[in-house]
Amino acid sequence: MSLQALIFDVDGTLAETERDGHRPAFNAAFRNAGLPWRWDVDTYGELLSVTGGKERMRHFAERHDPAFLLRANVDQAIRALHADKTRHYLSLLEAGGIPLRPGVAALIAEARAAGLRLAIATTTTPENVTTLLRTSLAPDAPSWFEVIGAGDIVPNKKPAPDIYLWLLDKLGLPPEACLAIEDSANGLKSAVAARLPTVVTTSIYTAHDDFTGALSVLPDLGQARLSELALIHRIKNS
Ligand code: XBP
Ligand code: MG
């Protein structure tokens, strides 16, 4: 089946948002809340095995600050921390702090010119996606994406297939008509579990992940032309 839609992951795929974006935003929220938690670059790399910011904080507390989880309103506390983290992250984006990775803007432009449908499948919070697209791609870029699947819209985050299954349903396409672009093993597992042909572009934290099941693994999208991706899709998907 010919390629009809590209589905992009966000963090690590569109931009290197984790190390110098999400991580310092979490730390700022911890500081504001008077918590002693600090996530250095290596610690954060380990924590990325858990997708979703609220889930990641809970996972960290279970291991390093179990008393935090005994608070009366722990769910509310995690939600408040996460809201503050999102505020910090958005202000970093608004300051133009996170550029897109090489080749991303060109590939999106090519796909639009070729009439392909575009969508987003991510674990991160919806405003993080639209703000990144608006500040780092173009003011109207969020509208280029027909469906944006993000955050808590599905019960189970990546590596579960939920977000991709939700998107396929919204797009009304079978998985073989799409190509997912991911940067991590968790993202790849999620896409493959939804039977999506998937290309991986490795990122700072994921270079050593296991990418078994990917159609192709690229260091970035700098050389990735749409025609080549469509060819990979056709050959490996036939
Ligand atoms: C991204 C994530 C997100 C971000 C933080 O994974 O795991 O949790 O780190 O975003 P993927 P929030 O690239 O596979 O979608 O704090 O908004 O959850
Ligand atoms: Mg990612």
mmCIF file of C-alpha atoms and ligand atoms in Angstrom:
data_model
loop_
_atom_site.group_PDB
_atom_site.id
_atom_site.type_symbol
_atom_site.label_atom_id
_atom_site.label_comp_id
_atom_site.label_asym_id
_atom_site.label_seq_id
_atom_site.Cartn_x
_atom_site.Cartn_y
_atom_site.Cartn_z
ATOM 1 C CA MET A 1 0.000 0.000 0.000
ATOM 2 C CA SER A 2 1.379 3.428 -0.894
ATOM 3 C CA LEU A 3 2.459 5.914 1.733
ATOM 4 C CA GLN A 4 -0.320 8.326 2.698
ATOM 5 C CA ALA A 5 0.652 9.754 6.071
ATOM 6 C CA LEU A 6 3.712 10.519 8.186
ATOM 7 C CA ILE A 7 3.285 10.238 11.950
ATOM 8 C CA PHE A 8 5.961 12.017 13.972
ATOM 9 C CA ASP A 9 6.999 11.484 17.554
ATOM 10 C CA VAL A 10 8.027 14.789 19.210
ATOM 11 C CA ASP A 11 10.604 14.541 21.999
ATOM 12 C CA GLY A 12 13.931 13.427 20.561
ATOM 13 C CA THR A 13 12.496 13.160 17.038
ATOM 14 C CA LEU A 14 11.419 16.690 16.078
ATOM 15 C CA ALA A 15 13.853 18.295 18.519
ATOM 16 C CA GLU A 16 16.332 17.407 21.273
ATOM 17 C CA THR A 17 13.916 18.475 23.976
ATOM 18 C CA GLU A 18 14.833 16.124 26.793
ATOM 19 C CA ARG A 19 18.302 16.986 28.181
ATOM 20 C CA ASP A 20 18.141 20.790 27.981
ATOM 21 C CA GLY A 21 14.368 21.266 27.882
ATOM 22 C CA HIS A 22 12.242 18.891 29.924
ATOM 23 C CA ARG A 23 15.053 18.031 32.397
ATOM 24 C CA PRO A 24 15.791 21.609 33.569
ATOM 25 C CA ALA A 25 12.046 22.310 33.642
ATOM 26 C CA PHE A 26 11.524 19.396 36.046
ATOM 27 C CA ASN A 27 14.416 20.642 38.201
ATOM 28 C CA ALA A 28 12.979 24.177 38.299
ATOM 29 C CA ALA A 29 9.631 22.784 39.444
ATOM 30 C CA PHE A 30 11.330 20.705 42.160
ATOM 31 C CA ARG A 31 13.211 23.786 43.361
ATOM 32 C CA ASN A 32 10.047 25.916 43.422
ATOM 33 C CA ALA A 33 8.259 23.261 45.450
ATOM 34 C CA GLY A 34 11.118 23.069 47.960
ATOM 35 C CA LEU A 35 11.898 19.468 47.017
ATOM 36 C CA PRO A 36 15.526 18.289 47.173
ATOM 37 C CA TRP A 37 15.109 16.226 43.959
ATOM 38 C CA ARG A 38 17.568 17.116 41.195
ATOM 39 C CA TRP A 39 17.868 15.205 37.926
ATOM 40 C CA ASP A 40 21.347 15.373 36.412
ATOM 41 C CA VAL A 41 21.999 14.435 32.784
ATOM 42 C CA ASP A 42 22.768 10.758 33.479
ATOM 43 C CA THR A 43 19.999 10.263 36.021
ATOM 44 C CA TYR A 44 17.518 11.740 33.566
ATOM 45 C CA GLY A 45 18.721 9.342 30.861
ATOM 46 C CA GLU A 46 17.848 6.427 33.138
ATOM 47 C CA LEU A 47 14.493 7.951 34.050
ATOM 48 C CA LEU A 48 13.527 8.195 30.379
ATOM 49 C CA SER A 49 12.730 4.483 30.508
ATOM 50 C CA VAL A 50 9.473 5.724 32.067
ATOM 51 C CA THR A 51 7.473 7.822 29.594
ATOM 52 C CA GLY A 52 5.291 10.710 30.728
ATOM 53 C CA GLY A 53 6.382 13.391 33.165
ATOM 54 C CA LYS A 54 3.897 12.578 35.947
ATOM 55 C CA GLU A 55 4.672 8.863 35.664
ATOM 56 C CA ARG A 56 8.428 9.632 35.687
ATOM 57 C CA MET A 57 8.175 11.690 38.901
ATOM 58 C CA ARG A 58 6.148 8.977 40.624
ATOM 59 C CA HIS A 59 8.680 6.347 39.544
ATOM 60 C CA PHE A 60 11.527 8.492 40.930
ATOM 61 C CA ALA A 61 9.729 9.043 44.245
ATOM 62 C CA GLU A 62 9.087 5.298 44.626
ATOM 63 C CA ARG A 63 12.828 4.680 44.487
ATOM 64 C CA HIS A 64 14.337 7.774 46.103
ATOM 65 C CA ASP A 65 11.709 9.503 48.249
ATOM 66 C CA PRO A 66 8.999 6.989 49.217
ATOM 67 C CA ALA A 67 7.843 9.323 52.038
ATOM 68 C CA PHE A 68 6.669 11.775 49.355
ATOM 69 C CA LEU A 69 4.144 9.193 48.186
ATOM 70 C CA LEU A 70 2.651 8.958 51.689
ATOM 71 C CA ARG A 71 1.446 12.592 51.535
ATOM 72 C CA ALA A 72 -2.314 12.986 51.833
ATOM 73 C CA ASN A 73 -2.818 14.521 48.373
ATOM 74 C CA VAL A 74 -0.007 12.916 46.472
ATOM 75 C CA ASP A 75 -1.830 12.777 43.111
ATOM 76 C CA GLN A 76 -2.626 16.458 43.396
ATOM 77 C CA ALA A 77 0.981 17.220 44.391
ATOM 78 C CA ILE A 78 2.300 15.411 41.324
ATOM 79 C CA ARG A 79 -0.201 17.199 39.082
ATOM 80 C CA ALA A 80 0.841 20.565 40.552
ATOM 81 C CA LEU A 81 4.535 19.804 40.115
ATOM 82 C CA HIS A 82 3.870 18.754 36.539
ATOM 83 C CA ALA A 83 1.862 21.902 35.782
ATOM 84 C CA ASP A 84 4.731 24.021 37.077
ATOM 85 C CA LYS A 85 7.214 21.962 35.058
ATOM 86 C CA THR A 86 5.101 22.555 31.940
ATOM 87 C CA ARG A 87 5.102 26.333 32.626
ATOM 88 C CA HIS A 88 8.904 26.328 32.791
ATOM 89 C CA TYR A 89 9.191 24.212 29.663
ATOM 90 C CA LEU A 90 6.803 26.442 27.703
ATOM 91 C CA SER A 91 8.668 29.596 28.654
ATOM 92 C CA LEU A 92 11.883 27.994 27.446
ATOM 93 C CA LEU A 93 10.202 27.251 24.111
ATOM 94 C CA GLU A 94 8.724 30.747 23.891
ATOM 95 C CA ALA A 95 12.252 32.115 24.330
ATOM 96 C CA GLY A 96 13.172 30.165 21.180
ATOM 97 C CA GLY A 97 15.273 27.779 23.216
ATOM 98 C CA ILE A 98 14.860 24.512 21.314
ATOM 99 C CA PRO A 99 15.566 24.283 17.564
ATOM 100 C CA LEU A 100 14.245 21.465 15.376
ATOM 101 C CA ARG A 101 16.680 18.669 14.521
ATOM 102 C CA PRO A 102 18.404 18.644 11.097
ATOM 103 C CA GLY A 103 16.163 17.732 8.178
ATOM 104 C CA VAL A 104 12.892 17.890 10.119
ATOM 105 C CA ALA A 105 11.583 21.130 8.598
ATOM 106 C CA ALA A 106 12.658 20.058 5.089
ATOM 107 C CA LEU A 107 10.981 16.657 5.401
ATOM 108 C CA ILE A 108 7.745 18.201 6.667
ATOM 109 C CA ALA A 109 7.804 20.726 3.797
ATOM 110 C CA GLU A 110 8.365 17.945 1.267
ATOM 111 C CA ALA A 111 5.571 15.853 2.724
ATOM 112 C CA ARG A 112 3.148 18.777 2.601
ATOM 113 C CA ALA A 113 4.116 19.562 -0.991
ATOM 114 C CA ALA A 114 3.532 15.908 -1.902
ATOM 115 C CA GLY A 115 0.067 15.994 -0.311
ATOM 116 C CA LEU A 116 0.866 13.520 2.453
ATOM 117 C CA ARG A 117 -1.203 13.690 5.605
ATOM 118 C CA LEU A 118 0.690 14.607 8.792
ATOM 119 C CA ALA A 119 0.067 13.599 12.380
ATOM 120 C CA ILE A 120 1.781 13.579 15.774
ATOM 121 C CA ALA A 121 1.981 10.749 18.309
ATOM 122 C CA THR A 122 3.602 11.745 21.577
ATOM 123 C CA THR A 123 3.624 11.144 25.281
ATOM 124 C CA THR A 124 4.198 14.772 26.136
ATOM 125 C CA THR A 125 1.603 17.392 27.101
ATOM 126 C CA PRO A 126 -0.434 18.860 24.162
ATOM 127 C CA GLU A 127 0.633 22.524 24.742
ATOM 128 C CA ASN A 128 4.269 21.403 24.604
ATOM 129 C CA VAL A 129 3.696 20.109 21.080
ATOM 130 C CA THR A 130 1.814 23.078 19.664
ATOM 131 C CA THR A 131 4.236 25.537 21.266
ATOM 132 C CA LEU A 132 7.289 23.713 19.896
ATOM 133 C CA LEU A 133 5.759 23.635 16.401
ATOM 134 C CA ARG A 134 4.773 27.318 16.590
ATOM 135 C CA THR A 135 8.071 28.611 18.008
ATOM 136 C CA SER A 136 10.526 26.348 16.157
ATOM 137 C CA LEU A 137 8.807 25.575 12.832
ATOM 138 C CA ALA A 138 6.250 28.244 11.840
ATOM 139 C CA PRO A 139 3.476 30.239 13.552
ATOM 140 C CA ASP A 140 0.786 28.203 11.756
ATOM 141 C CA ALA A 141 2.623 24.855 11.879
ATOM 142 C CA PRO A 142 0.237 23.229 14.415
ATOM 143 C CA SER A 143 -2.499 23.426 11.765
ATOM 144 C CA TRP A 144 -0.374 21.454 9.280
ATOM 145 C CA PHE A 145 -0.933 18.365 11.430
ATOM 146 C CA GLU A 146 -4.329 16.812 10.881
ATOM 147 C CA VAL A 147 -4.310 14.944 14.185
ATOM 148 C CA ILE A 148 -2.189 15.580 17.274
ATOM 149 C CA GLY A 149 -2.275 12.685 19.717
ATOM 150 C CA ALA A 150 -0.603 13.768 22.955
ATOM 151 C CA GLY A 151 -0.360 13.257 26.702
ATOM 152 C CA ASP A 152 -3.176 11.757 28.722
ATOM 153 C CA ILE A 153 -5.562 11.324 25.776
ATOM 154 C CA VAL A 154 -5.081 7.550 26.021
ATOM 155 C CA PRO A 155 -4.849 5.510 29.235
ATOM 156 C CA ASN A 156 -1.509 3.833 28.534
ATOM 157 C CA LYS A 157 1.523 5.778 27.310
ATOM 158 C CA LYS A 158 4.296 4.440 25.069
ATOM 159 C CA PRO A 159 5.537 1.681 24.833
ATOM 160 C CA ALA A 160 1.847 0.682 24.797
ATOM 161 C CA PRO A 161 0.328 0.994 21.299
ATOM 162 C CA ASP A 162 -2.651 3.097 22.504
ATOM 163 C CA ILE A 163 -1.593 6.465 21.099
ATOM 164 C CA TYR A 164 -0.888 5.028 17.635
ATOM 165 C CA LEU A 165 -4.115 3.022 17.601
ATOM 166 C CA TRP A 166 -6.020 6.171 18.597
ATOM 167 C CA LEU A 167 -4.357 8.111 15.765
ATOM 168 C CA LEU A 168 -5.023 5.454 13.132
ATOM 169 C CA ASP A 169 -8.654 5.491 14.127
ATOM 170 C CA LYS A 170 -8.802 9.316 13.822
ATOM 171 C CA LEU A 171 -6.983 9.248 10.475
ATOM 172 C CA GLY A 172 -9.142 6.374 9.214
ATOM 173 C CA LEU A 173 -6.066 4.699 7.747
ATOM 174 C CA PRO A 174 -4.640 1.195 8.047
ATOM 175 C CA PRO A 175 -1.153 1.112 9.616
ATOM 176 C CA GLU A 176 0.520 0.035 6.376
ATOM 177 C CA ALA A 177 -0.513 3.340 4.726
ATOM 178 C CA CYS A 178 1.527 5.273 7.309
ATOM 179 C CA LEU A 179 5.124 5.714 8.332
ATOM 180 C CA ALA A 180 5.958 6.455 11.966
ATOM 181 C CA ILE A 181 9.150 8.342 12.820
ATOM 182 C CA GLU A 182 10.497 7.679 16.307
ATOM 183 C CA ASP A 183 13.722 8.162 18.265
ATOM 184 C CA SER A 184 13.486 5.699 21.149
ATOM 185 C CA ALA A 185 12.960 2.013 21.880
ATOM 186 C CA ASN A 186 9.802 2.865 23.821
ATOM 187 C CA GLY A 187 8.446 4.837 20.870
ATOM 188 C CA LEU A 188 9.396 2.125 18.389
ATOM 189 C CA LYS A 189 7.730 -0.560 20.526
ATOM 190 C CA SER A 190 4.567 1.514 20.685
ATOM 191 C CA ALA A 191 4.445 2.044 16.908
ATOM 192 C CA VAL A 192 5.344 -1.552 16.053
ATOM 193 C CA ALA A 193 2.732 -2.866 18.478
ATOM 194 C CA ALA A 194 0.209 -0.876 16.429
ATOM 195 C CA ARG A 195 1.698 -2.566 13.302
ATOM 196 C CA LEU A 196 3.121 0.683 11.941
ATOM 197 C CA PRO A 197 6.144 0.644 9.651
ATOM 198 C CA THR A 198 8.655 2.767 11.578
ATOM 199 C CA VAL A 199 11.878 4.614 10.829
ATOM 200 C CA VAL A 200 14.110 5.577 13.750
ATOM 201 C CA THR A 201 16.199 8.724 14.014
ATOM 202 C CA THR A 202 18.458 8.236 17.031
ATOM 203 C CA SER A 203 18.775 11.050 19.589
ATOM 204 C CA ILE A 204 21.130 12.048 22.403
ATOM 205 C CA TYR A 205 19.673 9.635 24.925
ATOM 206 C CA THR A 206 18.677 6.786 22.601
ATOM 207 C CA ALA A 207 21.745 5.984 20.470
ATOM 208 C CA HIS A 208 22.222 2.678 22.326
ATOM 209 C CA ASP A 209 18.568 1.607 22.465
ATOM 210 C CA ASP A 210 17.483 -1.661 20.862
ATOM 211 C CA PHE A 211 15.782 -0.842 17.570
ATOM 212 C CA THR A 212 14.840 -4.335 16.464
ATOM 213 C CA GLY A 213 11.775 -4.030 14.262
ATOM 214 C CA ALA A 214 12.613 -0.643 12.715
ATOM 215 C CA LEU A 215 12.539 -0.371 8.902
ATOM 216 C CA SER A 216 15.645 1.762 9.073
ATOM 217 C CA VAL A 217 17.782 3.474 11.749
ATOM 218 C CA LEU A 218 19.235 6.889 10.852
ATOM 219 C CA PRO A 219 21.511 9.167 12.919
ATOM 220 C CA ASP A 220 19.215 12.084 12.018
ATOM 221 C CA LEU A 221 16.823 13.159 9.259
ATOM 222 C CA GLY A 222 19.405 15.493 7.668
ATOM 223 C CA GLN A 223 19.787 13.313 4.593
ATOM 224 C CA ALA A 224 16.322 11.775 4.693
ATOM 225 C CA ARG A 225 14.404 12.772 1.591
ATOM 226 C CA LEU A 226 10.752 11.878 1.342
ATOM 227 C CA SER A 227 11.379 9.821 -1.800
ATOM 228 C CA GLU A 228 13.856 7.614 0.100
ATOM 229 C CA LEU A 229 11.526 7.139 3.038
ATOM 230 C CA ALA A 230 8.703 6.269 0.647
ATOM 231 C CA LEU A 231 10.982 3.737 -1.045
ATOM 232 C CA ILE A 232 12.005 2.163 2.285
ATOM 233 C CA HIS A 233 8.311 2.056 3.175
ATOM 234 C CA ARG A 234 7.423 0.359 -0.126
ATOM 235 C CA ILE A 235 10.257 -2.198 -0.178
ATOM 236 C CA LYS A 236 10.098 -3.298 3.432
ATOM 237 C CA ASN A 237 6.360 -3.064 3.701
ATOM 238 C CA SER A 238 5.492 -5.104 0.611
HETATM 239 C C1 XBP B 1 8.423 11.808 25.668
HETATM 240 C C2 XBP B 1 8.254 11.716 27.099
HETATM 241 C C3 XBP B 1 7.726 12.852 27.812
HETATM 242 C C4 XBP B 1 8.635 14.006 28.078
HETATM 243 C C5 XBP B 1 8.008 14.903 29.107
HETATM 244 O O1 XBP B 1 8.415 10.506 25.096
HETATM 245 O O2 XBP B 1 8.488 10.702 27.705
HETATM 246 O O3 XBP B 1 7.374 12.352 29.072
HETATM 247 O O4 XBP B 1 9.877 13.553 28.591
HETATM 248 O O5 XBP B 1 6.747 15.353 28.757
HETATM 249 P P1 XBP B 1 8.079 10.309 23.535
HETATM 250 P P2 XBP B 1 5.605 15.606 29.873
HETATM 251 O O6 XBP B 1 9.120 11.082 22.775
HETATM 252 O O7 XBP B 1 8.243 8.837 23.295
HETATM 253 O O8 XBP B 1 6.678 10.779 23.305
HETATM 254 O O9 XBP B 1 6.293 16.079 31.113
HETATM 255 O O10 XBP B 1 4.714 16.664 29.264
HETATM 256 O O11 XBP B 1 4.896 14.299 30.101
HETATM 257 MG MG MG B 2 10.714 10.420 21.523
#
